[in-house]
Amino acid sequence: MYQFTDDCLTGIETIDNEHRQLFKTINEISGILTDETKSADEVLQSAKDLMLTLKEYAVNHFTHEENYMREIHDPELLRQQREHAVFTEKVNSEDWERMDVSQGIRVLQDMMEYLSLWLYRHILSSDTLIGKMKAVHDNPVMLAFSDKYCTGIDLIDKEHMRLFEILADLNELNREEFLSDKYDAIVDVVEELKDYTVKHFQDEERYMESIQYEGLAVQRNLHQSFIDKMDNIDLSDVDENQQAYIDVLIDFLANWLINHIMKMDQRIPVKN
Ligand SMILES: [Fe+2]
Ligand SMILES: [Fe+2]
Ligand SMILES: [Fe+2]
């Protein structure tokens, strides 16, 4: 089970408190499911009740969060709404009434496992960016690799530099006015970025393994959630206003990367 840690803080008090409460409830349900002092029937009943509370609380929380994002015109709103829907669907995917006791307990256990991982990844990789997105597409200097992005680990810095380069290429292409096959080229660069990101995460994880870094598991989770996000990019989706869509995409990718490097990668120790 995952816990609420300082890494999860968004700096927005009401949102942080609600996240804390969500983790607490998931852990409470998991605790009930392993309570041996109660009969299986009782266990299932109390776990199911609390599960309904969790569901309601989560739906309310998502509404609060989305309202907040709408108010501040956060460009990530759409992506967040899509992610929140995944949680709600998962919770609604089981028919609790028709389940027998042993099956029900197992299903609930798996679900709590899934939800705590989902929540942990979602908060770390999406919610911590709420209100912090900078318009990188307008400000390409942010994509110039500089000392403030350095980890001091040669291989990792070189690969981060390459990631910034690919993003800068993407941005430049998107600004291009007279290129007739601009969108084909953009699709190619996005593919290149995806492939290189996967390779980079593998290399970075291998390095962390080699020094037995205790933050490896968190990093793996974050990397996977970013790869999932990249896999969900669908450029064929957008016909109208493609340039604006790609602006938002570039901002998201760059902000995620910068945030990840400065919050997570810079903590990886340099091997000596
Ligand atoms: Fe949230
Ligand atoms: Fe969220
Ligand atoms: Fe990383």
Short mmCIF file of C-alpha atoms and ligand atoms in Angstrom, two decimals:
data_model
loop_
_atom_site.label_atom_id
_atom_site.label_comp_id
_atom_site.label_asym_id
_atom_site.label_seq_id
_atom_site.Cartn_x
_atom_site.Cartn_y
_atom_site.Cartn_z
CA MET A 1 0.00 0.00 0.00
CA TYR A 2 1.15 3.50 -0.77
CA GLN A 3 1.24 6.32 1.75
CA PHE A 4 0.91 10.05 1.53
CA THR A 5 4.44 11.46 1.68
CA ASP A 6 5.85 14.96 1.31
CA ASP A 7 6.56 14.20 -2.33
CA CYS A 8 2.80 14.21 -2.83
CA LEU A 9 2.27 17.77 -1.63
CA THR A 10 0.72 20.15 -4.15
CA GLY A 11 0.97 23.19 -1.86
CA ILE A 12 -2.79 23.75 -2.16
CA GLU A 13 -4.09 23.09 1.31
CA THR A 14 -7.60 21.82 0.61
CA ILE A 15 -6.36 19.51 -2.13
CA ASP A 16 -3.55 18.17 0.07
CA ASN A 17 -5.97 17.48 2.91
CA GLU A 18 -8.33 15.63 0.63
CA HIS A 19 -5.49 13.52 -0.75
CA ARG A 20 -4.44 12.66 2.78
CA GLN A 21 -7.99 11.58 3.55
CA LEU A 22 -8.16 9.42 0.42
CA PHE A 23 -5.01 7.54 1.38
CA LYS A 24 -6.28 7.17 4.91
CA THR A 25 -9.54 5.63 3.76
CA ILE A 26 -7.83 3.22 1.35
CA ASN A 27 -5.52 2.09 4.14
CA GLU A 28 -8.44 1.73 6.52
CA ILE A 29 -10.25 -0.52 4.07
CA SER A 30 -7.10 -2.61 3.63
CA GLY A 31 -6.83 -2.86 7.42
CA ILE A 32 -10.41 -4.09 7.72
CA LEU A 33 -9.81 -6.72 5.05
CA THR A 34 -7.07 -8.33 7.10
CA ASP A 35 -8.83 -8.04 10.47
CA GLU A 36 -8.92 -11.56 11.87
CA THR A 37 -11.03 -10.73 14.88
CA LYS A 38 -14.13 -10.35 12.74
CA SER A 39 -16.12 -12.90 10.74
CA ALA A 40 -15.71 -12.88 6.96
CA ASP A 41 -19.25 -11.56 6.55
CA GLU A 42 -18.59 -8.67 8.90
CA VAL A 43 -15.30 -7.91 7.19
CA LEU A 44 -16.91 -7.75 3.78
CA GLN A 45 -19.82 -5.66 5.00
CA SER A 46 -17.70 -3.00 6.71
CA ALA A 47 -15.21 -2.93 3.85
CA LYS A 48 -18.00 -2.46 1.34
CA ASP A 49 -19.56 0.35 3.36
CA LEU A 50 -16.29 2.17 3.63
CA MET A 51 -15.68 1.56 -0.05
CA LEU A 52 -18.86 3.50 -0.84
CA THR A 53 -17.65 6.34 1.36
CA LEU A 54 -14.34 6.30 -0.50
CA LYS A 55 -16.10 6.43 -3.84
CA GLU A 56 -18.23 9.40 -2.85
CA TYR A 57 -15.28 11.18 -1.32
CA ALA A 58 -13.14 10.64 -4.42
CA VAL A 59 -15.83 11.89 -6.78
CA ASN A 60 -16.26 15.02 -4.65
CA HIS A 61 -12.54 15.52 -4.51
CA PHE A 62 -12.22 15.28 -8.29
CA THR A 63 -14.96 17.89 -8.65
CA HIS A 64 -13.17 20.24 -6.25
CA GLU A 65 -9.90 19.74 -8.03
CA GLU A 66 -11.40 20.24 -11.49
CA ASN A 67 -13.27 23.36 -10.34
CA TYR A 68 -10.07 24.77 -8.94
CA MET A 69 -8.25 24.06 -12.21
CA ARG A 70 -11.06 25.63 -14.21
CA GLU A 71 -10.86 28.77 -12.10
CA ILE A 72 -7.16 29.21 -12.66
CA HIS A 73 -7.44 28.19 -16.35
CA ASP A 74 -5.07 25.32 -15.86
CA PRO A 75 -4.32 23.84 -19.31
CA GLU A 76 -4.12 20.35 -17.82
CA LEU A 77 -7.82 20.22 -16.97
CA LEU A 78 -8.79 17.91 -19.83
CA ARG A 79 -6.00 15.44 -19.15
CA GLN A 80 -6.91 15.40 -15.45
CA GLN A 81 -10.59 14.80 -16.18
CA ARG A 82 -9.66 11.82 -18.30
CA GLU A 83 -7.48 10.40 -15.54
CA HIS A 84 -10.11 10.92 -12.86
CA ALA A 85 -12.59 9.01 -15.00
CA VAL A 86 -10.27 5.97 -14.88
CA PHE A 87 -10.50 5.89 -11.09
CA THR A 88 -14.27 6.23 -11.07
CA GLU A 89 -14.70 3.53 -13.71
CA LYS A 90 -12.50 1.14 -11.76
CA VAL A 91 -14.51 1.65 -8.60
CA ASN A 92 -17.75 1.12 -10.50
CA SER A 93 -16.51 -1.95 -12.34
CA GLU A 94 -17.62 -4.55 -9.78
CA ASP A 95 -21.06 -5.76 -8.88
CA TRP A 96 -20.78 -6.02 -5.10
CA GLU A 97 -24.25 -7.36 -4.53
CA ARG A 98 -23.70 -10.52 -6.54
CA MET A 99 -20.38 -11.39 -5.00
CA ASP A 100 -19.84 -14.15 -2.45
CA VAL A 101 -17.78 -13.47 0.65
CA SER A 102 -14.42 -14.98 -0.27
CA GLN A 103 -14.54 -13.58 -3.77
CA GLY A 104 -15.60 -10.15 -2.48
CA ILE A 105 -12.72 -9.87 -0.05
CA ARG A 106 -10.20 -10.82 -2.70
CA VAL A 107 -11.64 -8.40 -5.23
CA LEU A 108 -11.59 -5.60 -2.65
CA GLN A 109 -7.99 -6.37 -1.74
CA ASP A 110 -6.93 -6.19 -5.38
CA MET A 111 -8.90 -3.02 -5.83
CA MET A 112 -7.28 -1.27 -2.87
CA GLU A 113 -3.89 -2.31 -4.22
CA TYR A 114 -4.79 -0.82 -7.58
CA LEU A 115 -6.33 2.36 -6.18
CA SER A 116 -3.47 3.18 -3.86
CA LEU A 117 -0.94 2.80 -6.69
CA TRP A 118 -3.17 4.80 -9.03
CA LEU A 119 -3.61 7.58 -6.50
CA TYR A 120 0.06 7.71 -5.67
CA ARG A 121 1.11 7.95 -9.30
CA HIS A 122 -1.65 10.37 -10.20
CA ILE A 123 -0.84 12.79 -7.38
CA LEU A 124 2.91 12.66 -7.97
CA SER A 125 2.75 12.97 -11.72
CA SER A 126 -0.34 15.13 -12.30
CA ASP A 127 -1.66 16.88 -9.20
CA THR A 128 1.71 18.24 -8.13
CA LEU A 129 1.71 20.20 -11.41
CA ILE A 130 -1.61 21.95 -10.71
CA GLY A 131 -1.17 25.70 -10.97
CA LYS A 132 2.52 25.37 -11.75
CA MET A 133 2.48 24.98 -15.51
CA LYS A 134 4.59 27.50 -17.33
CA ALA A 135 4.08 28.40 -20.96
CA VAL A 136 7.28 26.82 -22.22
CA HIS A 137 6.21 27.00 -25.88
CA ASP A 138 6.39 30.80 -25.60
CA ASN A 139 9.57 30.75 -23.63
CA PRO A 140 12.02 28.42 -25.38
CA VAL A 141 14.83 29.49 -23.10
CA MET A 142 13.40 27.07 -20.54
CA LEU A 143 14.31 24.28 -22.92
CA ALA A 144 17.93 25.28 -23.08
CA PHE A 145 19.71 22.81 -20.85
CA SER A 146 21.56 24.61 -18.09
CA ASP A 147 23.27 23.97 -14.77
CA LYS A 148 20.04 24.20 -12.87
CA TYR A 149 18.91 20.92 -14.48
CA CYS A 150 22.15 19.07 -13.76
CA THR A 151 22.28 15.92 -11.64
CA GLY A 152 26.08 15.59 -11.80
CA ILE A 153 25.72 12.09 -13.27
CA ASP A 154 27.23 12.21 -16.75
CA LEU A 155 25.07 9.71 -18.59
CA ILE A 156 21.85 11.03 -17.07
CA ASP A 157 22.70 14.66 -17.82
CA LYS A 158 23.57 13.82 -21.43
CA GLU A 159 20.29 12.02 -21.90
CA HIS A 160 18.28 14.80 -20.26
CA MET A 161 20.00 17.24 -22.59
CA ARG A 162 18.90 15.14 -25.56
CA LEU A 163 15.31 15.08 -24.27
CA PHE A 164 15.30 18.87 -24.07
CA GLU A 165 16.70 19.03 -27.61
CA ILE A 166 13.93 16.85 -28.99
CA LEU A 167 11.34 18.99 -27.20
CA ALA A 168 12.91 22.15 -28.59
CA ASP A 169 12.74 20.63 -32.11
CA LEU A 170 9.10 19.85 -31.56
CA ASN A 171 8.44 23.40 -30.45
CA GLU A 172 10.27 24.87 -33.42
CA LEU A 173 8.34 22.71 -35.86
CA ASN A 174 5.09 23.80 -34.29
CA ARG A 175 6.04 27.44 -34.74
CA GLU A 176 6.91 26.87 -38.38
CA GLU A 177 4.47 28.72 -40.65
CA PHE A 178 5.26 27.62 -44.16
CA LEU A 179 5.91 23.93 -43.82
CA SER A 180 3.20 22.03 -45.69
CA ASP A 181 3.80 18.62 -44.12
CA LYS A 182 4.39 20.06 -40.68
CA TYR A 183 2.06 17.66 -38.87
CA ASP A 184 3.68 14.55 -40.31
CA ALA A 185 6.99 15.85 -39.09
CA ILE A 186 5.49 16.58 -35.67
CA VAL A 187 4.15 13.05 -35.38
CA ASP A 188 7.66 11.75 -36.15
CA VAL A 189 9.27 13.92 -33.49
CA VAL A 190 6.70 12.88 -30.88
CA GLU A 191 7.52 9.24 -31.71
CA GLU A 192 11.21 9.96 -31.36
CA LEU A 193 10.59 11.60 -28.01
CA LYS A 194 8.63 8.59 -26.77
CA ASP A 195 11.31 6.12 -27.83
CA TYR A 196 14.09 8.16 -26.35
CA THR A 197 12.19 8.63 -23.09
CA VAL A 198 11.75 4.87 -22.71
CA LYS A 199 15.46 4.30 -23.36
CA HIS A 200 16.42 7.05 -20.95
CA PHE A 201 14.24 5.73 -18.13
CA GLN A 202 15.77 2.28 -18.58
CA ASP A 203 19.28 3.70 -18.37
CA GLU A 204 18.44 5.83 -15.36
CA GLU A 205 16.82 2.91 -13.55
CA ARG A 206 19.83 0.71 -14.31
CA TYR A 207 22.10 3.34 -12.77
CA MET A 208 19.92 3.61 -9.66
CA GLU A 209 19.96 -0.17 -9.37
CA SER A 210 23.73 -0.23 -9.58
CA ILE A 211 24.04 2.05 -6.55
CA GLN A 212 21.11 0.38 -4.73
CA TYR A 213 19.29 3.68 -4.52
CA GLU A 214 16.36 3.55 -2.09
CA GLY A 215 14.28 5.88 -4.25
CA LEU A 216 14.24 3.44 -7.19
CA ALA A 217 10.68 2.17 -6.64
CA VAL A 218 9.20 5.68 -6.57
CA GLN A 219 11.15 6.60 -9.69
CA ARG A 220 9.94 3.47 -11.51
CA ASN A 221 6.35 4.37 -10.69
CA LEU A 222 6.78 7.88 -11.94
CA HIS A 223 8.53 6.82 -15.11
CA GLN A 224 5.78 4.34 -15.87
CA SER A 225 3.07 6.93 -15.34
CA PHE A 226 4.83 9.30 -17.73
CA ILE A 227 5.17 6.57 -20.37
CA ASP A 228 1.44 5.87 -19.96
CA LYS A 229 0.73 9.53 -20.54
CA MET A 230 2.87 9.56 -23.66
CA ASP A 231 1.14 6.44 -24.95
CA ASN A 232 -2.16 8.24 -24.60
CA ILE A 233 -1.14 11.10 -26.86
CA ASP A 234 -3.31 10.86 -29.92
CA LEU A 235 -2.33 13.36 -32.56
CA SER A 236 -4.87 12.05 -35.07
CA ASP A 237 -7.50 13.17 -32.59
CA VAL A 238 -7.00 16.83 -33.29
CA ASP A 239 -7.90 18.41 -36.58
CA GLU A 240 -8.89 21.87 -35.61
CA ASN A 241 -6.60 24.13 -33.80
CA GLN A 242 -3.78 21.64 -33.95
CA GLN A 243 -1.15 24.20 -33.15
CA ALA A 244 -2.82 25.18 -29.88
CA TYR A 245 -3.23 21.52 -28.96
CA ILE A 246 0.45 20.86 -29.55
CA ASP A 247 1.36 23.97 -27.55
CA VAL A 248 -0.46 22.50 -24.57
CA LEU A 249 1.21 19.17 -25.14
CA ILE A 250 4.68 20.71 -25.27
CA ASP A 251 3.98 22.68 -22.10
CA PHE A 252 2.85 19.55 -20.36
CA LEU A 253 5.80 17.39 -21.44
CA ALA A 254 8.35 20.09 -20.64
CA ASN A 255 6.84 20.95 -17.27
CA TRP A 256 6.62 17.31 -16.31
CA LEU A 257 10.23 16.74 -17.26
CA ILE A 258 11.58 19.84 -15.56
CA ASN A 259 9.60 19.11 -12.42
CA HIS A 260 10.74 15.48 -12.40
CA ILE A 261 14.39 16.33 -12.92
CA MET A 262 14.43 19.02 -10.25
CA LYS A 263 12.30 17.18 -7.69
CA MET A 264 13.40 13.60 -8.21
CA ASP A 265 16.44 13.07 -10.42
CA GLN A 266 18.59 15.64 -8.68
CA ARG A 267 18.31 13.57 -5.49
CA ILE A 268 19.99 10.54 -7.09
CA PRO A 269 23.47 10.24 -5.58
CA VAL A 270 26.54 10.48 -7.77
CA LYS A 271 28.52 7.23 -7.79
CA ASN A 272 32.11 7.71 -6.72
FE FE B 1 -6.24 14.83 -6.66
FE FE B 2 -6.15 14.89 -9.99
FE FE B 3 13.84 9.91 -13.33
#
